[in-house]
CSV table of C-alpha atoms in Angstrom, one decimal:
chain,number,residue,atom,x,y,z
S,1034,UNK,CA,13.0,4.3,-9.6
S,1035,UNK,CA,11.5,6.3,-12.6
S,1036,UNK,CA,7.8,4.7,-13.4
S,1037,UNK,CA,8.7,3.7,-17.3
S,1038,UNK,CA,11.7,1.8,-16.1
S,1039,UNK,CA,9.3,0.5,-12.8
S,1040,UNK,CA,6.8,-1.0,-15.7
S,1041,UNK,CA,9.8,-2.3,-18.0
S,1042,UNK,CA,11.4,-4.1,-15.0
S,1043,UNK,CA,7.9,-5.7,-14.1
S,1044,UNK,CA,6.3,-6.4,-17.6
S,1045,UNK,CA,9.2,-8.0,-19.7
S,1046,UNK,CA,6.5,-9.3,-22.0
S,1047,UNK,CA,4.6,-5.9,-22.7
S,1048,UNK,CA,2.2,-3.2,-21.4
S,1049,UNK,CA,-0.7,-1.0,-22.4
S,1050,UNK,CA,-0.2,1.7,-19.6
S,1051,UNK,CA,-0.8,4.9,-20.3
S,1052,UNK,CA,0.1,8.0,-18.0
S,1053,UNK,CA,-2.0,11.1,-17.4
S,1054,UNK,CA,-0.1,13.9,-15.3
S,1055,UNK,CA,0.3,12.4,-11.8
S,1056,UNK,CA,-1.6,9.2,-12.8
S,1057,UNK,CA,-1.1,6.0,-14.9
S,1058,UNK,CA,-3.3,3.6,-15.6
S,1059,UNK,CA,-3.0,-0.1,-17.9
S,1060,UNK,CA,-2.2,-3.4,-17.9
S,1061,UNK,CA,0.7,-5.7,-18.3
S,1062,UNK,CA,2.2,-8.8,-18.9
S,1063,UNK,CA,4.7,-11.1,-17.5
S,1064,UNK,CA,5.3,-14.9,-17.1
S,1065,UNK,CA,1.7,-15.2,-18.4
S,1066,UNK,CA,-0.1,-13.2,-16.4
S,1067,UNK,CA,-2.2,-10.2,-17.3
S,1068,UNK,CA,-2.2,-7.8,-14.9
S,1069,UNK,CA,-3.9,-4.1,-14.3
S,1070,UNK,CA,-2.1,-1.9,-13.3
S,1071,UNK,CA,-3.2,1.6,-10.9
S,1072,UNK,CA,-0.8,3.9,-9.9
S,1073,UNK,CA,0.7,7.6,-8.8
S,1074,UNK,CA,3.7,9.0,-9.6
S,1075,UNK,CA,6.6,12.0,-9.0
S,1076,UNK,CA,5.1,11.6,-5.2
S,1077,UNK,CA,1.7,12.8,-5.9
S,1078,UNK,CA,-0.9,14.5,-3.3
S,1079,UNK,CA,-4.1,12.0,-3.5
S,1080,UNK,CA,-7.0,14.3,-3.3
S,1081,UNK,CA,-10.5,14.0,-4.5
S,1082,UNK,CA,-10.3,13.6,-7.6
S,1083,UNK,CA,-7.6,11.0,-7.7
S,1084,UNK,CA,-9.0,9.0,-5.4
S,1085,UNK,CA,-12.0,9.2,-7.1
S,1086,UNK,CA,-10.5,8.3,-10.4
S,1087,UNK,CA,-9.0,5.2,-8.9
S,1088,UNK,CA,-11.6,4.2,-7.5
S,1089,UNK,CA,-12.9,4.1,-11.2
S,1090,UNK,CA,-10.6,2.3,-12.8
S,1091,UNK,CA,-10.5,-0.3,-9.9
S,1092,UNK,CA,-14.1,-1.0,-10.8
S,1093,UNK,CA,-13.8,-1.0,-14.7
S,1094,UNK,CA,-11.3,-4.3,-13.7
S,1095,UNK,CA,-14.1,-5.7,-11.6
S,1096,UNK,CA,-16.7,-4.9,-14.4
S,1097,UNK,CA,-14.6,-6.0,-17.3
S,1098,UNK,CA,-12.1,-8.2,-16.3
S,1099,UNK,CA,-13.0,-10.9,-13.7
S,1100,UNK,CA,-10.9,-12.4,-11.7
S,1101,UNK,CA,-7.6,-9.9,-13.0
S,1102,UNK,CA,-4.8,-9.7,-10.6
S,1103,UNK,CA,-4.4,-5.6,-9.8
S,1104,UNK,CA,-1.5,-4.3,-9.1
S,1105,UNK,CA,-1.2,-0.8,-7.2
S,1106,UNK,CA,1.8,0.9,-7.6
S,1107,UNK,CA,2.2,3.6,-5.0
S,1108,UNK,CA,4.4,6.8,-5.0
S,1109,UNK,CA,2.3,9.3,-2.8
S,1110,UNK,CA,2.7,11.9,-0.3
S,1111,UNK,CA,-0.5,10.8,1.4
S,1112,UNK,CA,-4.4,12.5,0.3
S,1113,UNK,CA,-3.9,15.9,-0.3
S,1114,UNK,CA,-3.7,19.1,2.8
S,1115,UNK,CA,-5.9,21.6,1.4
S,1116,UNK,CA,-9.2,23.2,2.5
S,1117,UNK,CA,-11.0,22.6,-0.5
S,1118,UNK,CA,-10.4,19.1,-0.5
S,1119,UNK,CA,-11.5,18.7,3.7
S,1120,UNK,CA,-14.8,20.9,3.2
S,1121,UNK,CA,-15.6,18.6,0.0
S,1122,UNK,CA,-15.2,15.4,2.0
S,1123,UNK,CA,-11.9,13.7,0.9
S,1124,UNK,CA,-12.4,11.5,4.1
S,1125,UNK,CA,-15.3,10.1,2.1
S,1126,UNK,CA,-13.4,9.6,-1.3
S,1127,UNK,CA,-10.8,7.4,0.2
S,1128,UNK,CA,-13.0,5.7,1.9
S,1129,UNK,CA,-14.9,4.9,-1.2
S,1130,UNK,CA,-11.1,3.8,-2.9
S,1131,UNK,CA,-10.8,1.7,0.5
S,1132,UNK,CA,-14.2,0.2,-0.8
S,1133,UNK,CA,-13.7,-0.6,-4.2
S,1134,UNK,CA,-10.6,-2.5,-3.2
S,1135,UNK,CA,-12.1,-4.4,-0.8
S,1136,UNK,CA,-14.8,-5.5,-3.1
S,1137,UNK,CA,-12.1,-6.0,-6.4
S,1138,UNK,CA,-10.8,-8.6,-3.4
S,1139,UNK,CA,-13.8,-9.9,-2.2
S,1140,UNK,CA,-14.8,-10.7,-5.9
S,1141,UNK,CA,-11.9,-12.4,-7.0
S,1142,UNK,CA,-9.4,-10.6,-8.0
S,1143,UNK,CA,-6.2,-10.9,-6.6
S,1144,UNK,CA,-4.5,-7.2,-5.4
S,1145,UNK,CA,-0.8,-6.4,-4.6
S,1146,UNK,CA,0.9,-3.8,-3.6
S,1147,UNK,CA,4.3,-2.2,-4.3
S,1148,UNK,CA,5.6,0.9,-2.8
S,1149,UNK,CA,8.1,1.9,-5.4
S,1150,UNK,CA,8.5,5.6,-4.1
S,1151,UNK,CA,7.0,7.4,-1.2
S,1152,UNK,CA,4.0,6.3,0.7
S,1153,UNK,CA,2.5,8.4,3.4
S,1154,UNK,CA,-0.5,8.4,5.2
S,1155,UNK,CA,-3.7,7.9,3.9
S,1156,UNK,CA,-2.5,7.5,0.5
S,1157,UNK,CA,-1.0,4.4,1.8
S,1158,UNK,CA,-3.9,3.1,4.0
S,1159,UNK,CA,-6.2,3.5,1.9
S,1160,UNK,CA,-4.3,2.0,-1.2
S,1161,UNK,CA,-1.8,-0.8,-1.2
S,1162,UNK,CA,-2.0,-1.7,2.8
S,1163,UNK,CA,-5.8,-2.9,1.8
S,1164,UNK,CA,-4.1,-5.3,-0.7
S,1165,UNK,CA,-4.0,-8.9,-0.3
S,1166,UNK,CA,-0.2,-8.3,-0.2
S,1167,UNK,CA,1.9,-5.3,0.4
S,1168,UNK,CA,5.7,-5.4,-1.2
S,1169,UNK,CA,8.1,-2.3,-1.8
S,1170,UNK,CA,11.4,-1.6,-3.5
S,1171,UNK,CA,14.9,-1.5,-0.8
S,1172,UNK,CA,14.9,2.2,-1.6
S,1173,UNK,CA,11.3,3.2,-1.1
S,1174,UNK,CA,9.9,5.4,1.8
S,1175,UNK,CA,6.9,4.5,4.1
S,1176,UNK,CA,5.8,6.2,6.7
S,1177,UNK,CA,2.3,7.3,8.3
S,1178,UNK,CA,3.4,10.3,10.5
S,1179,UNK,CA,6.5,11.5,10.8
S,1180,UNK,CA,7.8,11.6,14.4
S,1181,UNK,CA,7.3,15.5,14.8
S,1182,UNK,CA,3.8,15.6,13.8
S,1183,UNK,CA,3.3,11.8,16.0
S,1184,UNK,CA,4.7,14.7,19.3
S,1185,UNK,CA,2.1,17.1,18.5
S,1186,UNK,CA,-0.6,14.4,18.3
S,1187,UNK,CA,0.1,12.1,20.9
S,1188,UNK,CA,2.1,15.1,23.3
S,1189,UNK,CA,4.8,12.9,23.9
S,1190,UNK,CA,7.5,14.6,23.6
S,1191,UNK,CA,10.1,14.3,20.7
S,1192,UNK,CA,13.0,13.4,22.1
S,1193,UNK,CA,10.7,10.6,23.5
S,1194,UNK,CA,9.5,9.3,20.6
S,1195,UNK,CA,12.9,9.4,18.7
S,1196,UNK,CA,14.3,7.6,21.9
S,1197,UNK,CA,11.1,4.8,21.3
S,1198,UNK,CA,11.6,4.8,17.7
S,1199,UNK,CA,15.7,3.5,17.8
S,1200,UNK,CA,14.2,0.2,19.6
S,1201,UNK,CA,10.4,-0.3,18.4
S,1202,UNK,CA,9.8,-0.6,14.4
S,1203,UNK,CA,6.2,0.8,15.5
S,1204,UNK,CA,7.7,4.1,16.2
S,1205,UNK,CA,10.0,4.6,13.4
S,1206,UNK,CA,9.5,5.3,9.6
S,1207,UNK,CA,11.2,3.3,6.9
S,1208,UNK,CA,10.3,0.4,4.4
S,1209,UNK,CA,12.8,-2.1,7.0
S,1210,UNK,CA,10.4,-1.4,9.9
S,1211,UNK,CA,7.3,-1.9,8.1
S,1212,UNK,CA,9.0,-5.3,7.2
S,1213,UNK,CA,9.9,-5.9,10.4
S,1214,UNK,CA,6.1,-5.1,11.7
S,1215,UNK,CA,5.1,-7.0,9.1
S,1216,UNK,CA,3.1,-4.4,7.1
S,1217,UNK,CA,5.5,-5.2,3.8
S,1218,UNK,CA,5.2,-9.0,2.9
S,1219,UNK,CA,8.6,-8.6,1.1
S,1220,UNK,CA,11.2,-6.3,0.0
S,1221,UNK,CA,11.2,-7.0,-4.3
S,1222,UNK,CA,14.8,-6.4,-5.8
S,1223,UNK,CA,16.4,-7.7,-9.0
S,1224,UNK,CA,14.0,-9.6,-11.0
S,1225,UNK,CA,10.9,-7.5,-10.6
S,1226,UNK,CA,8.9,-9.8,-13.2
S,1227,UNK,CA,9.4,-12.8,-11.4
S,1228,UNK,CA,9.1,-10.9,-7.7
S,1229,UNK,CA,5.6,-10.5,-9.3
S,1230,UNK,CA,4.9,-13.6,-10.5
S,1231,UNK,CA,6.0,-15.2,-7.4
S,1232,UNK,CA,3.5,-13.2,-5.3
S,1233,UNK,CA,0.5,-13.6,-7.9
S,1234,UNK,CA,1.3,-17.2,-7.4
S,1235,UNK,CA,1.7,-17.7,-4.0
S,1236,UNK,CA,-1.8,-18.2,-1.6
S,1237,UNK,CA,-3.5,-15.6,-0.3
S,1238,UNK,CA,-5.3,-17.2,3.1
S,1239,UNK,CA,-6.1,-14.7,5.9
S,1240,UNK,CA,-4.0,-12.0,6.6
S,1241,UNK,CA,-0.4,-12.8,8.0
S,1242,UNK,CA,0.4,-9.5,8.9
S,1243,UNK,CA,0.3,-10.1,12.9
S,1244,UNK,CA,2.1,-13.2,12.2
S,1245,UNK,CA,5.2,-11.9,10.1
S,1246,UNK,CA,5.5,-9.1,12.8
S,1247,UNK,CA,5.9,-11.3,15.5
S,1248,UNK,CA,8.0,-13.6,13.5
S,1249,UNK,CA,10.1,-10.8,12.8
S,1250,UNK,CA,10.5,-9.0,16.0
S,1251,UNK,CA,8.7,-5.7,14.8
S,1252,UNK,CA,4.9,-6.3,16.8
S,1253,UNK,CA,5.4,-8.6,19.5
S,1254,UNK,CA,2.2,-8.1,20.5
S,1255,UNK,CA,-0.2,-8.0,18.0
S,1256,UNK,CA,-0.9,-11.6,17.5
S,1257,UNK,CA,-1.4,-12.8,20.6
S,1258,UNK,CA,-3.7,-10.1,21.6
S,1259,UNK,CA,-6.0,-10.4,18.3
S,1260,UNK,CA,-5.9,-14.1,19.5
S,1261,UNK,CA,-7.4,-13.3,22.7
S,1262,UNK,CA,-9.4,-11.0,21.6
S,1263,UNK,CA,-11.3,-13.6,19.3
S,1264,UNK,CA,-11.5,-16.6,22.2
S,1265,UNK,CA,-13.4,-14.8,24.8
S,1266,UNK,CA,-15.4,-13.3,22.2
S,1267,UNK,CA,-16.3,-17.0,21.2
């Protein structure tokens, strides 16, 4: 889905965002709510000074806007592969993005997610997977590493993995797997507006990520070892 339909779909009532290249940046409104809005578009490289600019505007909501749900709307290839951007320290800038979402979060502000197009890698972590809630359109594409590159880092081989990934979600790209793990709260289709005034509505206690993905078959795991984890550490 094109971004100016994307922002038509979810703001019924009006928006002020404005787009600059790969970037768009605004707020909306719909069923009452004002909302900023962050986003990439056309499956855009995050490098240093993206992430940086994000970053940015993720504060300017903090500073001027207490308490202003933020919506991140992500359609990335993951931060970008180049020299330039490794010997300049792009580790650091997403970091710092990571940051400035965890403190928009820790001081108020409600944050969701939507994967409307592609999102990959660290573009992903470092974004909407840090959000209160994570959502994504039926026809979106997630994935962190792709199953060749997963071979070459893990030396399994790939006729392994591909093997793993038929039965295990944790193996396998794809917006229904990261449903199934629980990664993606909810797949939003139809009434976009009220998909997002339903989630800006609905409580935000802990993180139910482990839960959903045992719930749902995709991390059968993960739960009851966090669980453990946290008793014999009291």
């Amino acid at each position: 889905m094109d971004v100016t339909t994307l922002l038509d779909r979810l703001f019924p009532d009006g928006h002020g965002v404005a787009v600059d290249g790969v970037y768009f940046q605004g707020d909306g409104r719909a069923y009452g709510n004002d909302v900023a809005v962050v986003g990439t578009l056309d499956n855009a490289p995050i490098g240093i000074e993206l992430a940086f600019r994000m970053a940015g505007a993720v504060l300017e909501v903090v500073r001027s806007h207490p308490g202003r749900p933020i919506l991140l709307l992500v359609d990335t290839q993951g931060q970008r592969l180049s020299h330039r951007d490794e010997l300049l320290g792009i580790n650091g800038y997403m970091a710092h993005l990571a940051k400035c979402i965890d403190l928009a979060r820790r001081s108020g502000h409600r944050v969701l997610g939507l994967v409307y197009g592609q999102a990959v890698s660290g573009g992903f972590l470092a974004t909407s997977l840090l959000a209160d809630r994570c959502y994504a359109l039926p026809d979106a594409e997630i994935r962190v590493m792709n199953l060749p590159a997963m071979a070459r880092v893990t030396k399994i081989p790939l006729e392994r993995l591909t093997e793993l990934s038929a039965a295990s979600p944790v193996f396998a790209p794809g917006v229904e797997n990261y449903r199934r793990m629980g990664a993606i709260a909810a797949l939003w289709d139809g009434d976009l507006a009220a998909c997002l005034s339903e989630a800006l509505a609905a409580p935000t206690d802990g993180d139910p990520r482990r839960a959903l993905g045992e719930e749902r078959g995709g991390r059968l795991m993960a739960r009851i070892v966090a669980d453990r984890v946290r008793h014999d550490a009291a």
